[in-house]
Amino acid sequence: MRFFWIACLALSGVEGLAGCATSPADDRYDLVIRGAKVVDGTGRKAFTADVAIRGDRVEAVGPVPGDARRVIDGRGLVVAPGFIDNHAHSDDLLFEDGLAQSKIRQGVTTEILGEHTSGGPYLGKLPPHRPGVRTLGDYLAAVERSGISLNVASYVSQGNLWRCVMGESFDRPSPAQLEEMKALLAQAMEEGAWGMSIMVAEPPGLLATSDDLVELAKVSARYKGVYSTHIRNEGTGVLDAVKEAIAVGERSGARVDIIHIKIADQAFWGRMKEVVALIDEARKRGVDVQSNIYPYTRGNNNLAAILPPWAREGGKEKILDRLRDPAERAKIKRDVEAGLPGWYNHYTAVGRDWARMLVNEDLSTPNKRFEGWTMDKILEARGATDKLDGWLDFLLEEKASISCIYEHHTDADRDLALSQPWCSIGSDGSAYAIEGPLRRGKPHPRNFGTFPRVLGVFVREKKLLTLEDAVRKMTSLTAAKVGLRDRGVIRAGAKADLVLFDPATVIDKSTYLEPFQYPVGIDTVIVNGRVVLDKGKHTGEKPGKALRRGKD
């Protein structure tokens, strides 16, 4: 009887499993979800079925008779593949609290890390919760060993590759130094990286030429990895920056994923159709270029990002020295006001309007009251007569780092990008919690609400997306572009990463001023076959795995 079941399963597709869903009475499933609307992640029309799980895999989809150790009544709910967060920053927070509360409660079962200066190798002083972590392989082993409720995958960060070789210098790398970066990249790929990710808008990424990027991306392509890029300029240089990303993919052979695609300068609002056209044209000629997006019109960066690139050379202490030097200050102010060729200037992008900058940093004690204030109010309260000087004084007091939410793009541009078939969902967020040590600062609401917001606002309210396509954008589209096997779909043999939600009520609750609110409507989350969220309550289970390229 057992042999018959396995053979029948191997010969059956998802829709053909009904005749095979029998098993001996003593061979129970671990879990059966009964009567849910199945949205399987592929984009095809939803259907009502049972989903049976044994171990860490889905074993049957269809009418599933027989016994199970646990049965979940899915009537009135949608069961979908667990959401895959295409762009996440939970690297260190997972060591502090592996429960990953704000992600699990969104239905996220896998995060992809590694942008800017996250995915190893690592340089310099490490957080105390990362003892002995020097390579990406070390990180993946350590985070899995620490216990996590969701799965993690990671790119290798170009920022770390560059800094490992060049330190904080802005010098050009020699041919030998570039080869050293390529060797470190190859090592990370061997250790399980899914590609290389880069932030080209800020140092050290902006120091790389297009030719440098091509040489590095070729290494990623050799391992069938992705070139994941925060493009060089999201403002008035956005079209050239998208062209550069496409060219890197075309010249290197790497698949391209443009991180949180947007037009983030009011001078270029309304021109997303031109960005879409560039990507569509490249795809027609065979370049595999895609993007991801978060469903908000405000981004999160640092007030230090307003500093011109030259002012950030040498690391934090050098920056602080410049902020203290009257001559350097004057030069910084001139360049911020006038801009520099090719540099994405956050200050001019928001129309020099300090009211469109919301401070969400966990500030030092003297400035604690300013958390959640806009910069215009902060500068007024601090008595700043010269606003740029007041900004620099504030940065100096906070050791050259103040997290800030910038109001810099539009609903119309975002919606056009979100609706493209090649655009998936990434939060650009981290796994916070509404209580305990991970309740700090005023983090962007995307940390708590990205995926429920897509379902509640863009499917149910705005009807911009169908339910099936929205789920595809949050599951199989990301899995396919990265190369994750057996995740992002519901089918026999796939990993049992699942989410059950109420399509009539699912919605985000987190706001810019009150971010510490979990979404509603996410009922159950299952990771590798184990229930992590049960009727909206975290079970404390930590079945998450570190997913390595070539092995998962």
XYZ file of C-alpha atoms in Angstrom, residues 20-508:
489
model
C -4.129 8.950 -4.778
C -5.037 10.570 -1.482
C -5.292 7.307 0.441
C -2.947 5.886 2.993
C -2.988 3.129 5.606
C -4.762 4.019 8.850
C -1.489 3.704 10.757
C 0.345 6.034 8.374
C -1.198 9.339 9.349
C -0.330 12.705 7.916
C 1.254 15.115 10.364
C -1.134 17.888 9.371
C -4.083 18.349 7.037
C -5.608 21.704 6.130
C -9.183 21.003 5.073
C -11.433 22.967 2.763
C -9.304 26.075 2.211
C -9.161 28.065 -0.993
C -5.790 27.096 -2.452
C -3.840 29.875 -4.174
C -0.861 27.808 -5.180
C 1.618 30.563 -6.053
C 1.782 29.917 -9.788
C -0.810 32.544 -10.686
C -3.448 30.062 -11.769
C -7.039 30.361 -10.568
C -7.750 29.448 -6.942
C -9.479 26.166 -6.136
C -10.857 24.550 -2.998
C -8.907 21.552 -1.710
C -7.269 19.867 1.243
C -3.514 20.118 1.772
C -1.735 17.252 3.525
C 1.708 17.576 5.111
C 4.096 14.880 6.204
C 7.394 15.952 7.732
C 8.620 19.134 6.100
C 6.852 18.631 2.770
C 3.439 18.854 1.188
C 2.390 15.315 0.362
C -1.038 15.755 -1.220
C -3.309 18.469 -2.595
C -6.934 17.589 -3.347
C -9.555 15.576 -1.483
C -7.511 14.007 1.314
C -9.310 11.237 3.213
C -7.708 9.548 6.160
C -6.395 10.546 9.544
C -3.917 13.211 10.607
C -2.184 14.117 13.827
C -3.677 17.579 13.456
C -6.429 18.976 11.267
C -6.855 22.696 10.572
C -10.243 23.878 9.369
C -9.426 26.089 6.395
C -12.971 26.958 5.394
C -13.262 30.679 4.667
C -9.479 31.036 4.524
C -6.927 31.136 1.734
C -3.920 28.824 1.943
C -0.918 30.071 -0.017
C 2.789 29.335 -0.113
C 4.641 31.146 2.648
C 5.680 34.583 1.463
C 9.294 35.077 0.397
C 10.654 38.493 1.345
C 12.829 39.400 -1.610
C 14.748 42.151 0.176
C 15.282 41.951 3.943
C 17.678 43.246 6.587
C 17.105 41.024 9.625
C 20.726 39.813 9.709
C 21.576 40.901 13.252
C 18.070 41.048 14.708
C 17.636 37.307 14.180
C 20.464 36.701 16.655
C 18.694 38.885 19.212
C 15.318 37.221 18.727
C 14.968 34.339 16.305
C 11.164 34.389 16.607
C 11.122 36.962 13.775
C 7.789 38.240 15.041
C 7.061 41.063 12.612
C 7.849 38.875 9.610
C 6.132 35.663 10.707
C 2.983 37.637 11.508
C 2.974 38.915 7.920
C 3.085 35.358 6.577
C 6.770 35.524 5.645
C 8.477 32.135 5.796
C 11.738 33.013 3.989
C 13.853 36.168 3.994
C 16.570 37.023 1.472
C 19.355 39.069 3.062
C 22.608 40.547 1.810
C 22.302 44.112 0.489
C 24.825 46.916 1.040
C 26.996 45.825 4.007
C 25.151 42.747 5.224
C 25.915 39.387 3.477
C 29.517 38.407 4.377
C 32.484 38.248 4.259
C 32.622 40.616 7.196
C 35.085 43.353 8.058
C 36.114 45.015 11.274
C 34.218 44.975 14.559
C 31.290 42.562 14.617
C 28.183 42.758 16.776
C 28.609 40.830 20.063
C 25.971 38.308 18.954
C 28.145 37.317 15.958
C 31.188 35.766 17.658
C 33.562 34.140 15.198
C 31.520 35.088 12.126
C 33.889 36.119 9.345
C 32.400 34.637 6.187
C 28.960 34.143 4.750
C 29.254 30.443 5.521
C 29.982 31.303 9.149
C 26.928 33.559 9.265
C 24.549 30.991 7.791
C 25.774 28.310 10.195
C 25.589 30.659 13.190
C 22.100 31.997 12.496
C 20.721 28.504 11.938
C 22.417 27.283 15.113
C 20.946 30.184 17.096
C 17.401 29.052 16.232
C 15.084 30.923 13.849
C 11.383 30.746 13.105
C 11.771 31.428 9.376
C 14.205 30.463 6.647
C 17.024 32.755 5.561
C 18.895 32.954 2.292
C 21.520 35.553 1.470
C 23.299 37.304 -1.327
C 26.901 38.345 -0.805
C 27.230 42.098 -0.444
C 29.515 43.975 -2.819
C 29.911 46.549 -0.052
C 31.582 43.996 2.180
C 33.704 42.602 -0.644
C 34.942 46.110 -1.427
C 35.619 47.059 2.191
C 37.395 43.789 2.923
C 39.926 44.677 0.222
C 39.929 48.490 0.220
C 39.009 49.308 3.805
C 37.417 52.766 4.113
C 39.569 54.242 1.342
C 37.928 55.727 -1.750
C 40.952 54.819 -3.898
C 40.475 52.885 -7.109
C 41.268 49.164 -6.742
C 44.240 47.830 -8.608
C 43.716 44.871 -10.973
C 45.044 42.607 -8.213
C 42.614 44.054 -5.676
C 39.679 43.558 -8.021
C 40.776 39.935 -8.445
C 40.827 39.602 -4.661
C 37.211 40.807 -4.515
C 36.262 38.296 -7.183
C 37.914 35.516 -5.200
C 36.003 36.505 -2.050
C 32.800 36.558 -4.075
C 33.498 33.081 -5.449
C 34.137 31.840 -1.906
C 30.797 33.233 -0.733
C 29.034 31.633 -3.687
C 30.634 28.300 -2.779
C 29.388 28.801 0.787
C 25.803 29.237 -0.353
C 25.208 32.820 -1.560
C 22.430 33.193 -4.129
C 24.218 35.962 -5.991
C 25.755 39.375 -5.393
C 23.806 42.377 -4.132
C 24.986 45.953 -4.334
C 23.986 49.447 -3.226
C 25.427 51.585 -6.046
C 23.921 54.840 -4.745
C 26.215 55.135 -1.717
C 29.807 54.313 -0.788
C 31.376 51.888 -1.221
C 29.090 50.705 -4.034
C 29.140 54.010 -5.893
C 32.932 53.750 -6.126
C 32.568 50.828 -8.523
C 32.540 51.583 -12.240
C 30.226 49.765 -14.629
C 33.208 47.670 -15.739
C 33.908 46.714 -12.110
C 30.289 45.645 -11.715
C 30.431 43.531 -14.845
C 33.565 41.736 -13.660
C 31.988 40.950 -10.298
C 28.635 39.989 -11.808
C 30.407 37.532 -14.109
C 31.454 35.582 -11.016
C 27.866 35.486 -9.792
C 26.704 34.399 -13.252
C 29.244 31.577 -13.289
C 27.391 30.116 -10.316
C 23.991 30.912 -11.873
C 23.553 33.648 -9.261
C 21.668 36.933 -9.347
C 22.950 40.499 -9.690
C 20.661 42.293 -7.220
C 21.113 46.038 -7.456
C 20.017 49.144 -5.638
C 20.638 51.280 -8.717
C 23.061 54.186 -8.816
C 20.425 56.915 -8.926
C 16.689 56.700 -8.207
C 16.072 60.372 -8.958
C 16.856 62.477 -12.000
C 19.431 59.903 -13.077
C 17.047 56.953 -12.800
C 16.853 56.189 -16.538
C 20.629 56.018 -16.926
C 20.872 53.969 -13.734
C 18.351 51.409 -15.023
C 20.257 51.279 -18.317
C 23.450 50.563 -16.368
C 21.802 47.713 -14.442
C 20.538 46.199 -17.686
C 23.963 46.571 -19.302
C 25.657 44.819 -16.374
C 23.290 41.891 -16.818
C 23.694 41.851 -20.585
C 27.490 41.977 -20.475
C 27.962 39.571 -17.565
C 25.199 37.050 -18.263
C 23.836 37.445 -14.724
C 20.131 37.657 -13.978
C 19.262 41.177 -12.758
C 16.871 42.157 -9.990
C 16.417 45.899 -9.406
C 15.848 46.545 -5.709
C 12.678 48.487 -4.696
C 12.175 50.092 -8.083
C 10.946 53.678 -7.793
C 11.274 57.254 -9.015
C 12.393 59.114 -5.926
C 12.762 62.700 -7.072
C 9.815 65.013 -7.606
C 11.434 66.406 -10.765
C 10.888 63.008 -12.450
C 7.519 61.999 -11.004
C 5.233 60.468 -13.629
C 8.019 58.902 -15.692
C 7.770 55.319 -14.437
C 6.383 54.314 -17.842
C 9.823 55.083 -19.298
C 11.501 52.835 -16.710
C 9.031 50.057 -17.499
C 9.717 50.474 -21.223
C 13.484 50.111 -20.701
C 12.991 46.853 -18.806
C 10.437 45.477 -21.262
C 12.729 46.235 -24.202
C 15.650 44.502 -22.488
C 13.545 41.456 -21.697
C 12.410 41.226 -25.334
C 16.025 40.957 -26.437
C 16.726 38.212 -23.912
C 18.106 40.036 -20.862
C 16.657 38.507 -17.690
C 15.945 41.705 -15.764
C 13.256 41.975 -13.090
C 12.583 44.093 -10.019
C 11.039 44.094 -6.580
C 9.053 46.769 -4.763
C 7.540 47.668 -1.392
C 3.940 48.977 -1.290
C 4.699 52.407 0.203
C 5.709 55.831 -1.134
C 8.263 56.609 1.542
C 11.711 55.097 1.790
C 14.066 54.625 4.720
C 17.649 55.814 4.623
C 19.913 57.885 6.831
C 20.223 61.624 7.252
C 23.918 61.003 6.612
C 22.912 60.000 3.068
C 22.490 63.728 2.387
C 26.244 64.133 2.854
C 28.031 64.264 -0.520
C 29.998 61.085 -1.249
C 33.443 62.613 -0.697
C 32.434 63.598 2.857
C 31.917 59.944 3.807
C 35.386 58.658 2.962
C 37.375 57.124 5.804
C 34.560 55.931 8.042
C 32.670 57.458 10.943
C 35.514 59.251 12.728
C 36.612 61.012 9.551
C 33.016 62.065 8.901
C 32.744 63.500 12.422
C 36.013 65.396 11.939
C 34.580 66.995 8.798
C 31.385 67.965 10.606
C 33.505 69.812 13.188
C 35.661 71.623 10.611
C 34.166 74.986 9.485
C 35.794 74.874 6.037
C 34.639 71.289 5.392
C 31.164 72.185 6.618
C 30.964 75.041 4.163
C 31.954 72.732 1.315
C 29.405 70.107 2.390
C 26.649 72.731 2.440
C 27.583 74.038 -1.026
C 27.550 70.558 -2.549
C 24.293 69.561 -0.853
C 22.574 72.719 -2.077
C 23.937 72.561 -5.640
C 24.276 68.809 -6.099
C 27.082 66.874 -7.764
C 27.073 65.162 -11.190
C 25.679 61.631 -10.972
C 24.995 61.773 -7.228
C 21.494 60.983 -5.951
C 20.818 63.868 -3.566
C 18.064 63.046 -1.050
C 17.770 66.711 -0.058
C 16.940 68.019 -3.519
C 14.889 64.887 -4.306
C 12.297 65.922 -1.703
C 12.334 69.532 -2.882
C 14.597 70.721 -0.050
C 11.581 70.212 2.203
C 12.623 69.184 5.725
C 8.962 68.376 6.491
C 9.262 65.350 4.169
C 11.955 63.770 6.369
C 10.681 61.819 9.415
C 13.307 60.800 11.980
C 12.811 57.179 13.053
C 16.134 56.538 14.767
C 16.552 55.172 18.289
C 18.175 58.444 19.358
C 20.561 59.211 22.178
C 19.070 60.279 25.513
C 19.420 64.067 24.987
C 17.556 63.828 21.676
C 15.125 61.043 22.557
C 12.083 63.297 22.340
C 12.678 63.882 18.627
C 11.927 60.286 17.626
C 8.975 60.365 15.237
C 9.333 64.093 14.497
C 9.842 65.565 11.050
C 13.083 67.433 10.511
C 11.428 70.830 10.085
C 9.971 70.552 13.604
C 13.258 69.248 15.019
C 15.284 72.086 13.508
C 12.751 74.617 14.790
C 12.772 73.117 18.307
C 16.580 73.146 18.336
C 16.633 76.811 17.333
C 18.477 76.277 14.054
C 18.684 79.526 12.088
C 20.599 77.913 9.218
C 18.807 74.650 8.437
C 21.809 72.883 6.869
C 23.993 73.811 9.830
C 21.245 72.586 12.161
C 21.152 69.259 10.293
C 24.935 68.921 10.564
C 24.864 69.724 14.293
C 22.201 67.074 14.823
C 24.265 64.508 12.863
C 27.343 65.356 14.898
C 25.498 64.773 18.186
C 24.192 61.413 16.912
C 27.615 60.181 15.746
C 26.866 60.674 12.026
C 23.919 58.305 11.870
C 20.201 59.159 12.076
C 17.684 56.884 10.415
C 15.095 58.811 8.427
C 11.963 58.143 6.372
C 11.903 60.199 3.172
C 8.641 61.049 1.416
C 9.940 60.908 -2.137
C 7.811 58.953 -4.614
C 4.200 58.731 -5.771
C 1.248 56.343 -5.702
C 0.879 56.400 -9.485
C 4.515 55.513 -10.211
C 4.508 52.833 -7.507
C 1.278 51.275 -8.768
C 2.524 51.111 -12.347
C 5.694 49.326 -11.266
C 3.840 47.011 -8.876
C 1.474 45.870 -11.627
C 4.265 44.695 -13.947
C 4.450 40.883 -14.290
C 8.195 40.886 -13.527
C 7.898 42.890 -10.277
C 7.913 40.906 -7.022
C 7.551 42.042 -3.398
C 10.358 42.856 -0.970
C 9.915 44.723 2.292
C 13.392 46.246 2.684
C 12.564 45.625 6.341
C 13.655 43.679 9.387
C 12.120 41.348 11.949
C 11.137 43.632 14.830
C 8.647 42.997 17.650
C 6.005 45.119 19.390
C 7.457 44.382 22.817
C 10.825 43.562 24.323
C 14.270 44.721 23.137
C 13.247 44.755 19.470
C 10.745 47.519 20.136
C 13.036 50.460 19.525
C 13.050 53.652 17.504
C 10.170 54.185 15.081
C 10.885 51.762 12.232
C 9.257 52.084 8.825
C 5.818 50.389 8.731
C 7.074 48.091 5.988
C 8.791 46.113 8.753
C 5.352 45.097 10.025
C 2.901 45.407 7.148
C 4.325 44.891 3.656
C 2.686 41.603 2.671
C -0.727 42.067 4.338
C -0.814 45.550 2.794
C -0.447 44.084 -0.696
C -3.373 41.753 0.000
C -5.597 44.246 1.786
C -4.958 47.435 -0.171
C -3.814 46.425 -3.643
C -5.972 43.304 -4.037
C -9.118 43.898 -1.992
C -9.439 47.699 -1.933
C -7.760 49.050 -5.062
C -8.186 45.875 -7.160
C -4.874 46.653 -8.851
C -3.904 42.976 -8.597
C -5.853 39.747 -8.553
C -5.407 37.610 -5.473
C -3.661 34.935 -7.538
C -1.187 37.370 -9.101
C -0.446 39.094 -5.793
C 0.396 35.734 -4.208
C 2.561 34.851 -7.230
C 4.501 38.103 -6.752
C 5.110 37.206 -3.088
C 6.050 33.559 -3.671
C 6.970 31.740 -6.896
C 8.154 34.832 -8.781
C 10.829 35.472 -6.164
C 11.682 31.776 -5.785
C 12.198 31.442 -9.539
C 14.293 34.576 -9.963
C 16.608 33.617 -7.096
C 16.705 29.898 -7.831
C 15.015 28.544 -4.692
C 13.725 25.046 -5.398
C 10.591 23.519 -3.884
C 9.489 26.768 -2.257
C 7.027 29.408 -3.351
C 4.418 26.928 -4.622
C 1.885 24.505 -3.188
C 2.291 21.132 -4.830
C 3.085 17.598 -3.826
C 6.784 17.385 -2.931
C 7.250 21.083 -2.231
C 8.468 22.275 1.141
C 5.627 22.870 3.585
C 6.032 26.630 3.981
C 2.424 27.846 4.085
C 0.271 30.751 5.224
C -3.468 30.806 5.908
C -5.172 34.181 5.835
C -8.635 35.678 5.711
C -8.955 37.509 2.376
C -11.838 39.607 3.715
C -9.940 41.086 6.679
C -6.185 40.835 6.027
C -4.595 44.294 6.267
C -1.596 46.117 7.718
